[in-house]
C-alpha atoms as a PDB file:
ATOM      1  CA  UNK A   1     -40.296  23.784  10.940  1.00  0.00           C
ATOM      2  CA  UNK A   2     -41.307  20.213  10.142  1.00  0.00           C
ATOM      3  CA  UNK A   3     -40.367  18.342  13.324  1.00  0.00           C
ATOM      4  CA  UNK A   4     -43.187  19.474  15.596  1.00  0.00           C
ATOM      5  CA  UNK A   5     -46.032  19.110  13.038  1.00  0.00           C
ATOM      6  CA  UNK A   6     -44.767  15.615  12.219  1.00  0.00           C
ATOM      7  CA  UNK A   7     -44.494  14.791  15.925  1.00  0.00           C
ATOM      8  CA  UNK A   8     -48.155  15.752  16.329  1.00  0.00           C
ATOM      9  CA  UNK A   9     -49.101  13.296  13.566  1.00  0.00           C
ATOM     10  CA  UNK A  10     -47.084  10.584  15.306  1.00  0.00           C
ATOM     11  CA  UNK A  11     -48.891  11.269  18.592  1.00  0.00           C
ATOM     12  CA  UNK A  12     -52.216  11.005  16.751  1.00  0.00           C
ATOM     13  CA  UNK A  13     -51.278   7.997  14.634  1.00  0.00           C
ATOM     14  CA  UNK A  14     -49.956   5.683  17.351  1.00  0.00           C
ATOM     15  CA  UNK A  15     -53.150   5.768  19.493  1.00  0.00           C
ATOM     16  CA  UNK A  16     -55.210   5.376  16.314  1.00  0.00           C
ATOM     17  CA  UNK A  17     -53.202   2.281  15.385  1.00  0.00           C
ATOM     18  CA  UNK A  18     -53.746   0.778  18.838  1.00  0.00           C
ATOM     19  CA  UNK A  19     -57.480   1.501  18.788  1.00  0.00           C
ATOM     20  CA  UNK A  20     -57.891  -0.021  15.330  1.00  0.00           C
ATOM     21  CA  UNK A  21     -55.925  -3.081  16.421  1.00  0.00           C
ATOM     22  CA  UNK A  22     -58.614  -3.881  19.021  1.00  0.00           C
ATOM     23  CA  UNK A  23     -61.592  -3.885  16.637  1.00  0.00           C
ATOM     24  CA  UNK A  24     -62.986  -7.238  15.442  1.00  0.00           C
ATOM     25  CA  UNK A  25     -62.156  -8.155  11.809  1.00  0.00           C
ATOM     26  CA  UNK A  26     -65.860  -8.437  10.972  1.00  0.00           C
ATOM     27  CA  UNK A  27     -66.165  -4.684  11.574  1.00  0.00           C
ATOM     28  CA  UNK A  28     -63.647  -3.959   8.817  1.00  0.00           C
ATOM     29  CA  UNK A  29     -65.251  -6.461   6.487  1.00  0.00           C
ATOM     30  CA  UNK A  30     -68.683  -4.944   7.035  1.00  0.00           C
ATOM     31  CA  UNK A  31     -67.529  -1.328   6.669  1.00  0.00           C
ATOM     32  CA  UNK A  32     -65.209  -1.957   3.695  1.00  0.00           C
ATOM     33  CA  UNK A  33     -67.625  -0.768   0.932  1.00  0.00           C
ATOM     34  CA  UNK A  34     -68.520   2.387   2.876  1.00  0.00           C
ATOM     35  CA  UNK A  35     -64.871   3.193   3.621  1.00  0.00           C
ATOM     36  CA  UNK A  36     -63.925   2.684  -0.028  1.00  0.00           C
ATOM     37  CA  UNK A  37     -66.743   4.959  -1.216  1.00  0.00           C
ATOM     38  CA  UNK A  38     -65.779   7.692   1.265  1.00  0.00           C
ATOM     39  CA  UNK A  39     -62.141   7.432   0.160  1.00  0.00           C
ATOM     40  CA  UNK A  40     -63.190   7.880  -3.474  1.00  0.00           C
ATOM     41  CA  UNK A  41     -65.245  10.939  -2.526  1.00  0.00           C
ATOM     42  CA  UNK A  42     -62.265  12.442  -0.689  1.00  0.00           C
ATOM     43  CA  UNK A  43     -60.066  11.758  -3.714  1.00  0.00           C
ATOM     44  CA  UNK A  44     -62.593  13.567  -5.918  1.00  0.00           C
ATOM     45  CA  UNK A  45     -62.158  16.692  -3.772  1.00  0.00           C
ATOM     46  CA  UNK A  46     -58.704  17.277  -5.301  1.00  0.00           C
ATOM     47  CA  UNK A  47     -60.480  18.388  -8.476  1.00  0.00           C
ATOM     48  CA  UNK A  48     -62.510  21.036  -6.649  1.00  0.00           C
ATOM     49  CA  UNK A  49     -61.485  24.402  -5.234  1.00  0.00           C
ATOM     50  CA  UNK A  50     -60.033  22.500  -2.258  1.00  0.00           C
ATOM     51  CA  UNK A  51     -57.449  20.785  -4.451  1.00  0.00           C
ATOM     52  CA  UNK A  52     -53.768  21.729  -4.458  1.00  0.00           C
ATOM     53  CA  UNK A  53     -51.319  21.204  -7.324  1.00  0.00           C
ATOM     54  CA  UNK A  54     -47.646  20.680  -6.538  1.00  0.00           C
ATOM     55  CA  UNK A  55     -44.862  19.405  -8.760  1.00  0.00           C
ATOM     56  CA  UNK A  56     -47.282  18.883 -11.626  1.00  0.00           C
ATOM     57  CA  UNK A  57     -49.499  16.569  -9.536  1.00  0.00           C
ATOM     58  CA  UNK A  58     -52.959  17.423  -8.256  1.00  0.00           C
ATOM     59  CA  UNK A  59     -53.161  15.062  -5.324  1.00  0.00           C
ATOM     60  CA  UNK A  60     -53.612  17.229  -2.221  1.00  0.00           C
ATOM     61  CA  UNK A  61     -56.584  18.888  -0.554  1.00  0.00           C
ATOM     62  CA  UNK A  62     -56.814  21.660   2.001  1.00  0.00           C
ATOM     63  CA  UNK A  63     -59.771  21.299   4.350  1.00  0.00           C
ATOM     64  CA  UNK A  64     -60.108  23.801   7.203  1.00  0.00           C
ATOM     65  CA  UNK A  65     -56.388  24.516   7.081  1.00  0.00           C
ATOM     66  CA  UNK A  66     -55.352  20.837   7.105  1.00  0.00           C
ATOM     67  CA  UNK A  67     -53.493  19.639   4.010  1.00  0.00           C
ATOM     68  CA  UNK A  68     -53.305  15.979   3.089  1.00  0.00           C
ATOM     69  CA  UNK A  69     -53.294  13.388   0.322  1.00  0.00           C
ATOM     70  CA  UNK A  70     -56.603  11.531  -0.011  1.00  0.00           C
ATOM     71  CA  UNK A  71     -54.829   8.915  -2.127  1.00  0.00           C
ATOM     72  CA  UNK A  72     -53.055   7.679   1.014  1.00  0.00           C
ATOM     73  CA  UNK A  73     -56.401   6.911   2.630  1.00  0.00           C
ATOM     74  CA  UNK A  74     -57.582   5.441  -0.671  1.00  0.00           C
ATOM     75  CA  UNK A  75     -54.730   2.901  -0.604  1.00  0.00           C
ATOM     76  CA  UNK A  76     -55.819   1.586   2.797  1.00  0.00           C
ATOM     77  CA  UNK A  77     -59.500   1.556   1.868  1.00  0.00           C
ATOM     78  CA  UNK A  78     -58.742  -0.221  -1.413  1.00  0.00           C
ATOM     79  CA  UNK A  79     -56.894  -3.005   0.425  1.00  0.00           C
ATOM     80  CA  UNK A  80     -59.706  -3.676   2.884  1.00  0.00           C
ATOM     81  CA  UNK A  81     -62.374  -3.482   0.158  1.00  0.00           C
ATOM     82  CA  UNK A  82     -60.507  -5.839  -2.186  1.00  0.00           C
ATOM     83  CA  UNK A  83     -59.908  -8.262   0.693  1.00  0.00           C
ATOM     84  CA  UNK A  84     -63.611  -8.272   1.580  1.00  0.00           C
ATOM     85  CA  UNK A  85     -64.695  -8.763  -2.043  1.00  0.00           C
ATOM     86  CA  UNK A  86     -62.247 -11.597  -2.705  1.00  0.00           C
ATOM     87  CA  UNK A  87     -62.887 -13.337   0.627  1.00  0.00           C
ATOM     88  CA  UNK A  88     -66.546 -13.694  -0.381  1.00  0.00           C
ATOM     89  CA  UNK A  89     -65.596 -14.975  -3.851  1.00  0.00           C
ATOM     90  CA  UNK A  90     -62.564 -17.086  -3.072  1.00  0.00           C
ATOM     91  CA  UNK A  91     -64.039 -20.187  -4.725  1.00  0.00           C
ATOM     92  CA  UNK A  92     -64.591 -18.284  -7.993  1.00  0.00           C
ATOM     93  CA  UNK A  93     -61.163 -16.644  -8.257  1.00  0.00           C
ATOM     94  CA  UNK A  94     -60.282 -18.682 -11.374  1.00  0.00           C
ATOM     95  CA  UNK A  95     -63.292 -17.191 -13.203  1.00  0.00           C
ATOM     96  CA  UNK A  96     -62.316 -13.978 -15.005  1.00  0.00           C
ATOM     97  CA  UNK A  97     -65.750 -12.514 -14.283  1.00  0.00           C
ATOM     98  CA  UNK A  98     -64.799 -12.392 -10.601  1.00  0.00           C
ATOM     99  CA  UNK A  99     -61.957 -10.037 -11.517  1.00  0.00           C
ATOM    100  CA  UNK A 100     -64.098  -7.948 -13.848  1.00  0.00           C
ATOM    101  CA  UNK A 101     -66.915  -6.921 -11.539  1.00  0.00           C
ATOM    102  CA  UNK A 102     -67.209  -5.493  -9.075  1.00  0.00           C
ATOM    103  CA  UNK A 103     -63.527  -5.924  -8.252  1.00  0.00           C
ATOM    104  CA  UNK A 104     -62.073  -4.704 -11.548  1.00  0.00           C
ATOM    105  CA  UNK A 105     -64.506  -1.804 -11.785  1.00  0.00           C
ATOM    106  CA  UNK A 106     -63.608  -0.568  -8.303  1.00  0.00           C
ATOM    107  CA  UNK A 107     -59.861  -0.858  -8.845  1.00  0.00           C
ATOM    108  CA  UNK A 108     -59.976   0.884 -12.226  1.00  0.00           C
ATOM    109  CA  UNK A 109     -62.151   3.659 -10.782  1.00  0.00           C
ATOM    110  CA  UNK A 110     -59.627   4.252  -7.981  1.00  0.00           C
ATOM    111  CA  UNK A 111     -56.726   4.289 -10.448  1.00  0.00           C
ATOM    112  CA  UNK A 112     -58.519   6.701 -12.775  1.00  0.00           C
ATOM    113  CA  UNK A 113     -59.323   9.071  -9.910  1.00  0.00           C
ATOM    114  CA  UNK A 114     -55.649   9.215  -8.945  1.00  0.00           C
ATOM    115  CA  UNK A 115     -54.481   9.208 -12.577  1.00  0.00           C
ATOM    116  CA  UNK A 116     -56.478  12.331 -13.370  1.00  0.00           C
ATOM    117  CA  UNK A 117     -54.256  14.105 -10.859  1.00  0.00           C
ATOM    118  CA  UNK A 118     -51.140  12.981 -12.791  1.00  0.00           C
ATOM    119  CA  UNK A 119     -49.653  11.129  -9.803  1.00  0.00           C
ATOM    120  CA  UNK A 120     -47.964   8.234 -11.590  1.00  0.00           C
ATOM    121  CA  UNK A 121     -45.972   7.158  -8.526  1.00  0.00           C
ATOM    122  CA  UNK A 122     -49.111   6.615  -6.434  1.00  0.00           C
ATOM    123  CA  UNK A 123     -50.753   4.771  -9.325  1.00  0.00           C
ATOM    124  CA  UNK A 124     -47.766   2.438  -9.491  1.00  0.00           C
ATOM    125  CA  UNK A 125     -48.049   1.638  -5.781  1.00  0.00           C
ATOM    126  CA  UNK A 126     -51.809   1.023  -6.068  1.00  0.00           C
ATOM    127  CA  UNK A 127     -51.286  -1.294  -9.037  1.00  0.00           C
ATOM    128  CA  UNK A 128     -48.732  -3.254  -6.989  1.00  0.00           C
ATOM    129  CA  UNK A 129     -51.240  -3.535  -4.162  1.00  0.00           C
ATOM    130  CA  UNK A 130     -54.020  -4.819  -6.431  1.00  0.00           C
ATOM    131  CA  UNK A 131     -51.749  -7.309  -8.195  1.00  0.00           C
ATOM    132  CA  UNK A 132     -50.312  -8.535  -4.891  1.00  0.00           C
ATOM    133  CA  UNK A 133     -53.741  -9.203  -3.402  1.00  0.00           C
ATOM    134  CA  UNK A 134     -55.115 -11.102  -6.423  1.00  0.00           C
ATOM    135  CA  UNK A 135     -51.876 -13.088  -6.658  1.00  0.00           C
ATOM    136  CA  UNK A 136     -52.185 -14.203  -3.028  1.00  0.00           C
ATOM    137  CA  UNK A 137     -55.870 -14.960  -3.690  1.00  0.00           C
ATOM    138  CA  UNK A 138     -54.816 -17.476  -6.348  1.00  0.00           C
ATOM    139  CA  UNK A 139     -55.530 -15.737  -9.653  1.00  0.00           C
ATOM    140  CA  UNK A 140     -54.796 -17.796 -12.760  1.00  0.00           C
ATOM    141  CA  UNK A 141     -51.408 -17.008 -14.309  1.00  0.00           C
ATOM    142  CA  UNK A 142     -52.957 -16.352 -17.732  1.00  0.00           C
ATOM    143  CA  UNK A 143     -55.318 -13.783 -16.241  1.00  0.00           C
ATOM    144  CA  UNK A 144     -52.438 -12.201 -14.328  1.00  0.00           C
ATOM    145  CA  UNK A 145     -50.397 -11.955 -17.541  1.00  0.00           C
ATOM    146  CA  UNK A 146     -53.259 -10.173 -19.303  1.00  0.00           C
ATOM    147  CA  UNK A 147     -53.607  -7.704 -16.427  1.00  0.00           C
ATOM    148  CA  UNK A 148     -49.866  -7.058 -16.376  1.00  0.00           C
ATOM    149  CA  UNK A 149     -49.873  -6.412 -20.121  1.00  0.00           C
ATOM    150  CA  UNK A 150     -52.728  -3.919 -19.816  1.00  0.00           C
ATOM    151  CA  UNK A 151     -51.013  -2.179 -16.915  1.00  0.00           C
ATOM    152  CA  UNK A 152     -47.751  -1.924 -18.853  1.00  0.00           C
ATOM    153  CA  UNK A 153     -49.465  -0.370 -21.867  1.00  0.00           C
ATOM    154  CA  UNK A 154     -51.383   2.102 -19.710  1.00  0.00           C
ATOM    155  CA  UNK A 155     -48.235   3.087 -17.779  1.00  0.00           C
ATOM    156  CA  UNK A 156     -46.315   3.630 -21.027  1.00  0.00           C
ATOM    157  CA  UNK A 157     -49.046   5.857 -22.432  1.00  0.00           C
ATOM    158  CA  UNK A 158     -49.239   7.924 -19.234  1.00  0.00           C
ATOM    159  CA  UNK A 159     -45.478   8.389 -19.236  1.00  0.00           C
ATOM    160  CA  UNK A 160     -45.434   9.484 -22.890  1.00  0.00           C
ATOM    161  CA  UNK A 161     -48.189  12.037 -22.326  1.00  0.00           C
ATOM    162  CA  UNK A 162     -46.036  13.953 -19.828  1.00  0.00           C
ATOM    163  CA  UNK A 163     -42.895  15.730 -21.148  1.00  0.00           C
ATOM    164  CA  UNK A 164     -41.409  15.906 -17.648  1.00  0.00           C
ATOM    165  CA  UNK A 165     -41.786  12.144 -17.168  1.00  0.00           C
ATOM    166  CA  UNK A 166     -40.265  11.460 -20.571  1.00  0.00           C
ATOM    167  CA  UNK A 167     -37.332  13.700 -19.633  1.00  0.00           C
ATOM    168  CA  UNK A 168     -36.794  11.884 -16.302  1.00  0.00           C
ATOM    169  CA  UNK A 169     -36.989   8.472 -17.935  1.00  0.00           C
ATOM    170  CA  UNK A 170     -34.598   9.419 -20.752  1.00  0.00           C
ATOM    171  CA  UNK A 171     -32.167  10.929 -18.257  1.00  0.00           C
ATOM    172  CA  UNK A 172     -32.293   7.720 -16.229  1.00  0.00           C
ATOM    173  CA  UNK A 173     -31.574   5.629 -19.321  1.00  0.00           C
ATOM    174  CA  UNK A 174     -28.802   7.807 -20.778  1.00  0.00           C
ATOM    175  CA  UNK A 175     -27.250   9.117 -17.564  1.00  0.00           C
ATOM    176  CA  UNK A 176     -26.636  12.706 -16.459  1.00  0.00           C
ATOM    177  CA  UNK A 177     -24.703  15.206 -18.535  1.00  0.00           C
ATOM    178  CA  UNK A 178     -23.561  18.758 -17.816  1.00  0.00           C
ATOM    179  CA  UNK A 179     -26.523  20.094 -19.803  1.00  0.00           C
ATOM    180  CA  UNK A 180     -28.958  18.135 -17.595  1.00  0.00           C
ATOM    181  CA  UNK A 181     -27.345  19.098 -14.288  1.00  0.00           C
ATOM    182  CA  UNK A 182     -29.581  22.087 -13.568  1.00  0.00           C
ATOM    183  CA  UNK A 183     -32.728  20.336 -14.750  1.00  0.00           C
ATOM    184  CA  UNK A 184     -33.483  16.619 -14.611  1.00  0.00           C
ATOM    185  CA  UNK A 185     -30.283  15.629 -12.796  1.00  0.00           C
ATOM    186  CA  UNK A 186     -30.224  18.132  -9.952  1.00  0.00           C
ATOM    187  CA  UNK A 187     -32.104  15.942  -7.475  1.00  0.00           C
ATOM    188  CA  UNK A 188     -30.406  12.665  -8.232  1.00  0.00           C
ATOM    189  CA  UNK A 189     -26.879  14.162  -8.378  1.00  0.00           C
ATOM    190  CA  UNK A 190     -27.234  15.905  -5.023  1.00  0.00           C
ATOM    191  CA  UNK A 191     -28.861  12.788  -3.596  1.00  0.00           C
ATOM    192  CA  UNK A 192     -25.752  10.830  -4.572  1.00  0.00           C
ATOM    193  CA  UNK A 193     -23.535  13.542  -3.082  1.00  0.00           C
ATOM    194  CA  UNK A 194     -25.463  13.312   0.201  1.00  0.00           C
ATOM    195  CA  UNK A 195     -25.198   9.524   0.382  1.00  0.00           C
ATOM    196  CA  UNK A 196     -21.495   9.546  -0.463  1.00  0.00           C
ATOM    197  CA  UNK A 197     -20.576  12.262   2.003  1.00  0.00           C
ATOM    198  CA  UNK A 198     -21.979  10.283   4.926  1.00  0.00           C
ATOM    199  CA  UNK A 199     -19.298   7.609   4.888  1.00  0.00           C
ATOM    200  CA  UNK A 200     -19.765   4.785   7.366  1.00  0.00           C
ATOM    201  CA  UNK A 201     -20.744   6.730  10.514  1.00  0.00           C
ATOM    202  CA  UNK A 202     -22.334   9.805   8.908  1.00  0.00           C
ATOM    203  CA  UNK A 203     -21.847  13.484   9.658  1.00  0.00           C
ATOM    204  CA  UNK A 204     -24.101  13.361  12.707  1.00  0.00           C
ATOM    205  CA  UNK A 205     -27.838  13.571  13.313  1.00  0.00           C
ATOM    206  CA  UNK A 206     -29.123  16.969  12.198  1.00  0.00           C
ATOM    207  CA  UNK A 207     -25.838  17.981  10.540  1.00  0.00           C
ATOM    208  CA  UNK A 208     -26.858  17.380   6.924  1.00  0.00           C
ATOM    209  CA  UNK A 209     -25.765  20.051   4.461  1.00  0.00           C
ATOM    210  CA  UNK A 210     -27.715  18.717   1.483  1.00  0.00           C
ATOM    211  CA  UNK A 211     -31.100  19.388   3.063  1.00  0.00           C
ATOM    212  CA  UNK A 212     -30.436  23.118   3.184  1.00  0.00           C
ATOM    213  CA  UNK A 213     -31.736  24.014  -0.310  1.00  0.00           C
ATOM    214  CA  UNK A 214     -29.335  21.677  -2.127  1.00  0.00           C
ATOM    215  CA  UNK A 215     -31.590  18.625  -2.306  1.00  0.00           C
ATOM    216  CA  UNK A 216     -35.262  19.283  -3.186  1.00  0.00           C
ATOM    217  CA  UNK A 217     -37.844  17.153  -1.332  1.00  0.00           C
ATOM    218  CA  UNK A 218     -35.151  16.194   1.185  1.00  0.00           C
ATOM    219  CA  UNK A 219     -37.738  15.560   3.913  1.00  0.00           C
ATOM    220  CA  UNK A 220     -40.047  13.439   1.726  1.00  0.00           C
ATOM    221  CA  UNK A 221     -38.998  11.656  -1.479  1.00  0.00           C
ATOM    222  CA  UNK A 222     -35.239  11.815  -0.779  1.00  0.00           C
ATOM    223  CA  UNK A 223     -35.162  11.380   2.966  1.00  0.00           C
ATOM    224  CA  UNK A 224     -33.184   8.135   2.566  1.00  0.00           C
ATOM    225  CA  UNK A 225     -30.308  10.192   1.134  1.00  0.00           C
ATOM    226  CA  UNK A 226     -30.388  12.433   4.216  1.00  0.00           C
ATOM    227  CA  UNK A 227     -30.327   9.340   6.441  1.00  0.00           C
ATOM    228  CA  UNK A 228     -27.234   8.198   4.558  1.00  0.00           C
ATOM    229  CA  UNK A 229     -25.568  11.580   4.983  1.00  0.00           C
ATOM    230  CA  UNK A 230     -26.348  12.036   8.684  1.00  0.00           C
ATOM    231  CA  UNK A 231     -26.151   8.426   9.892  1.00  0.00           C
ATOM    232  CA  UNK A 232     -23.882   6.967   7.223  1.00  0.00           C
ATOM    233  CA  UNK A 233     -23.865   3.453   5.841  1.00  0.00           C
ATOM    234  CA  UNK A 234     -24.730   2.121   9.289  1.00  0.00           C
ATOM    235  CA  UNK A 235     -27.949   4.145   9.392  1.00  0.00           C
ATOM    236  CA  UNK A 236     -29.075   3.137   5.897  1.00  0.00           C
ATOM    237  CA  UNK A 237     -28.412  -0.539   6.653  1.00  0.00           C
ATOM    238  CA  UNK A 238     -30.506  -0.284   9.821  1.00  0.00           C
ATOM    239  CA  UNK A 239     -33.364   1.218   7.800  1.00  0.00           C
ATOM    240  CA  UNK A 240     -33.120  -1.612   5.261  1.00  0.00           C
ATOM    241  CA  UNK A 241     -33.008  -4.231   8.016  1.00  0.00           C
ATOM    242  CA  UNK A 242     -36.102  -2.693   9.630  1.00  0.00           C
ATOM    243  CA  UNK A 243     -38.110  -3.044   6.425  1.00  0.00           C
ATOM    244  CA  UNK A 244     -36.760  -6.561   5.862  1.00  0.00           C
ATOM    245  CA  UNK A 245     -37.882  -7.603   9.370  1.00  0.00           C
ATOM    246  CA  UNK A 246     -41.312  -6.075   8.710  1.00  0.00           C
ATOM    247  CA  UNK A 247     -41.566  -7.866   5.352  1.00  0.00           C
ATOM    248  CA  UNK A 248     -40.562 -11.251   6.782  1.00  0.00           C
ATOM    249  CA  UNK A 249     -42.961 -10.895   9.723  1.00  0.00           C
ATOM    250  CA  UNK A 250     -45.900 -10.004   7.512  1.00  0.00           C
ATOM    251  CA  UNK A 251     -45.042 -12.703   4.977  1.00  0.00           C
ATOM    252  CA  UNK A 252     -45.152 -15.287   7.770  1.00  0.00           C
ATOM    253  CA  UNK A 253     -48.560 -13.950   8.801  1.00  0.00           C
ATOM    254  CA  UNK A 254     -49.824 -14.291   5.240  1.00  0.00           C
ATOM    255  CA  UNK A 255     -48.553 -17.844   5.011  1.00  0.00           C
ATOM    256  CA  UNK A 256     -49.938 -18.904   8.389  1.00  0.00           C
ATOM    257  CA  UNK A 257     -53.293 -17.099   8.319  1.00  0.00           C
ATOM    258  CA  UNK A 258     -56.177 -19.489   7.498  1.00  0.00           C
ATOM    259  CA  UNK A 259     -58.778 -16.727   7.145  1.00  0.00           C
ATOM    260  CA  UNK A 260     -58.880 -15.361   3.551  1.00  0.00           C
ATOM    261  CA  UNK A 261     -59.917 -11.843   4.558  1.00  0.00           C
ATOM    262  CA  UNK A 262     -57.087 -11.502   7.088  1.00  0.00           C
ATOM    263  CA  UNK A 263     -54.615 -13.029   4.639  1.00  0.00           C
ATOM    264  CA  UNK A 264     -55.529 -10.615   1.843  1.00  0.00           C
ATOM    265  CA  UNK A 265     -55.465  -7.561   4.118  1.00  0.00           C
ATOM    266  CA  UNK A 266     -52.037  -8.497   5.448  1.00  0.00           C
ATOM    267  CA  UNK A 267     -50.708  -9.179   1.948  1.00  0.00           C
ATOM    268  CA  UNK A 268     -52.049  -5.875   0.632  1.00  0.00           C
ATOM    269  CA  UNK A 269     -50.509  -3.806   3.429  1.00  0.00           C
ATOM    270  CA  UNK A 270     -47.219  -5.688   3.072  1.00  0.00           C
ATOM    271  CA  UNK A 271     -47.045  -5.002  -0.678  1.00  0.00           C
ATOM    272  CA  UNK A 272     -47.976  -1.366  -0.094  1.00  0.00           C
ATOM    273  CA  UNK A 273     -45.434  -0.506   2.594  1.00  0.00           C
ATOM    274  CA  UNK A 274     -42.551  -2.712   1.512  1.00  0.00           C
ATOM    275  CA  UNK A 275     -43.059  -2.065  -2.200  1.00  0.00           C
ATOM    276  CA  UNK A 276     -43.243   1.687  -1.666  1.00  0.00           C
ATOM    277  CA  UNK A 277     -40.097   1.588   0.477  1.00  0.00           C
ATOM    278  CA  UNK A 278     -38.237  -0.345  -2.217  1.00  0.00           C
ATOM    279  CA  UNK A 279     -39.312   2.157  -4.886  1.00  0.00           C
ATOM    280  CA  UNK A 280     -38.221   5.132  -2.770  1.00  0.00           C
ATOM    281  CA  UNK A 281     -34.834   3.603  -1.968  1.00  0.00           C
ATOM    282  CA  UNK A 282     -34.330   2.483  -5.583  1.00  0.00           C
ATOM    283  CA  UNK A 283     -34.895   6.054  -6.800  1.00  0.00           C
ATOM    284  CA  UNK A 284     -32.298   7.395  -4.347  1.00  0.00           C
ATOM    285  CA  UNK A 285     -29.836   4.719  -5.497  1.00  0.00           C
ATOM    286  CA  UNK A 286     -30.522   5.616  -9.168  1.00  0.00           C
ATOM    287  CA  UNK A 287     -32.019   2.196  -9.881  1.00  0.00           C
ATOM    288  CA  UNK A 288     -35.300   3.809 -10.957  1.00  0.00           C
ATOM    289  CA  UNK A 289     -36.206   7.214 -12.433  1.00  0.00           C
ATOM    290  CA  UNK A 290     -37.575   9.839 -10.051  1.00  0.00           C
ATOM    291  CA  UNK A 291     -41.183   8.855  -9.235  1.00  0.00           C
ATOM    292  CA  UNK A 292     -42.087  11.017  -6.255  1.00  0.00           C
ATOM    293  CA  UNK A 293     -42.891   8.192  -3.810  1.00  0.00           C
ATOM    294  CA  UNK A 294     -42.279   8.845  -0.073  1.00  0.00           C
ATOM    295  CA  UNK A 295     -40.583   6.426   2.319  1.00  0.00           C
ATOM    296  CA  UNK A 296     -43.185   4.865   4.676  1.00  0.00           C
ATOM    297  CA  UNK A 297     -42.968   5.864   8.362  1.00  0.00           C
ATOM    298  CA  UNK A 298     -40.018   8.186   7.670  1.00  0.00           C
ATOM    299  CA  UNK A 299     -40.946  10.806   5.075  1.00  0.00           C
ATOM    300  CA  UNK A 300     -42.662  13.958   6.295  1.00  0.00           C
ATOM    301  CA  UNK A 301     -46.397  13.890   5.637  1.00  0.00           C
ATOM    302  CA  UNK A 302     -49.280  13.606   8.068  1.00  0.00           C
ATOM    303  CA  UNK A 303     -51.774  11.799   5.857  1.00  0.00           C
ATOM    304  CA  UNK A 304     -49.170   9.264   4.690  1.00  0.00           C
ATOM    305  CA  UNK A 305     -47.997   8.506   8.235  1.00  0.00           C
ATOM    306  CA  UNK A 306     -51.548   8.338   9.599  1.00  0.00           C
ATOM    307  CA  UNK A 307     -52.660   5.976   6.819  1.00  0.00           C
ATOM    308  CA  UNK A 308     -49.618   3.711   7.254  1.00  0.00           C
ATOM    309  CA  UNK A 309     -50.096   3.446  11.017  1.00  0.00           C
ATOM    310  CA  UNK A 310     -53.827   2.859  10.574  1.00  0.00           C
ATOM    311  CA  UNK A 311     -53.097   0.089   8.081  1.00  0.00           C
ATOM    312  CA  UNK A 312     -50.736  -1.567  10.567  1.00  0.00           C
ATOM    313  CA  UNK A 313     -53.497  -1.355  13.175  1.00  0.00           C
ATOM    314  CA  UNK A 314     -55.871  -3.185  10.834  1.00  0.00           C
ATOM    315  CA  UNK A 315     -53.222  -5.857  10.180  1.00  0.00           C
ATOM    316  CA  UNK A 316     -52.799  -6.379  13.923  1.00  0.00           C
ATOM    317  CA  UNK A 317     -56.574  -6.602  14.375  1.00  0.00           C
ATOM    318  CA  UNK A 318     -57.211  -9.232  11.716  1.00  0.00           C
ATOM    319  CA  UNK A 319     -54.259 -11.337  12.866  1.00  0.00           C
ATOM    320  CA  UNK A 320     -54.805 -10.898  16.598  1.00  0.00           C
ATOM    321  CA  UNK A 321     -58.293 -12.417  16.457  1.00  0.00           C
ATOM    322  CA  UNK A 322     -56.926 -15.432  14.630  1.00  0.00           C
ATOM    323  CA  UNK A 323     -53.916 -15.923  16.894  1.00  0.00           C
ATOM    324  CA  UNK A 324     -55.184 -19.264  18.233  1.00  0.00           C
ATOM    325  CA  UNK A 325     -56.009 -20.655  14.813  1.00  0.00           C
ATOM    326  CA  UNK A 326     -52.698 -19.434  13.407  1.00  0.00           C
ATOM    327  CA  UNK A 327     -50.826 -21.219  16.195  1.00  0.00           C
ATOM    328  CA  UNK A 328     -52.779 -24.362  15.493  1.00  0.00           C
ATOM    329  CA  UNK A 329     -52.005 -23.998  11.806  1.00  0.00           C
ATOM    330  CA  UNK A 330     -48.284 -23.688  12.480  1.00  0.00           C
ATOM    331  CA  UNK A 331     -48.383 -26.705  14.814  1.00  0.00           C
ATOM    332  CA  UNK A 332     -50.072 -28.791  12.143  1.00  0.00           C
ATOM    333  CA  UNK A 333     -47.502 -27.638   9.573  1.00  0.00           C
ATOM    334  CA  UNK A 334     -44.627 -28.713  11.824  1.00  0.00           C
ATOM    335  CA  UNK A 335     -46.211 -32.095  12.466  1.00  0.00           C
ATOM    336  CA  UNK A 336     -46.641 -32.679   8.747  1.00  0.00           C
ATOM    337  CA  UNK A 337     -43.012 -31.797   8.129  1.00  0.00           C
ATOM    338  CA  UNK A 338     -41.946 -34.421  10.686  1.00  0.00           C
END
């Protein structure tokens, strides 16, 4: 029921990624404000009659029969917009006013739009993206500490305002009991069962038992547990290695890229995809409370997959155009080391 719709999104996303990878970086820089504004407008649609509420979160829209999460597009647009803003103000990054406007206003507006839909997991990912980009841009540590403090206070207040979040957090701290089994512990207990039953080789691709009504959100938030059950420890290690290779490759691009705009875009996409993957896997391994964050490139979801592939296309575009200068930069670095 989910394979063929997801396959269609893959067939749409891969050509889109390749097309976006051929566009000049200046196109993204020029269109960044417009793309960010359109993404905010799409996010606002979740509060209209087109919006859909699921699991206590209002973060989906249904337009002409197509359902998606505008916040996924907002993540990509936020990265490109922040990169464009900071690239034009790179010499003033130590001035707090550079972070306040328009950068701070835009980021806060995006977070508020998503926060009104009660999607704390997406807010956490967006905060990571914003902090990662300004850190790479060279923000002063004192300013970063102030921002982190404000984010921590805001996250604590949002968590306390939701009884379900408080319950999940308290369950994570205190551990599962028999009384919690049918409520806050059902997902995490059956996720652990699925991982443990896979052994080293797994039970075989498609042979999972947990995904048949035992593990809620098995195809999205807890897909890593299904990978562990069907493909075993070997499969989960391969998934981890894949994300590690992606992280190392993108980190090298960030380090080697002399163009600020390309460097910030690459850093933002890296923090988004790798950070979100780490959160998803940490939830499955009971290292974090349940946050409802999908696993990039693997969880079912057309808008999430399309946005992730599009973001990778943008990363390829901004780094492809600077391939010669990056090579020169690496050559100079090696000569200095000698």
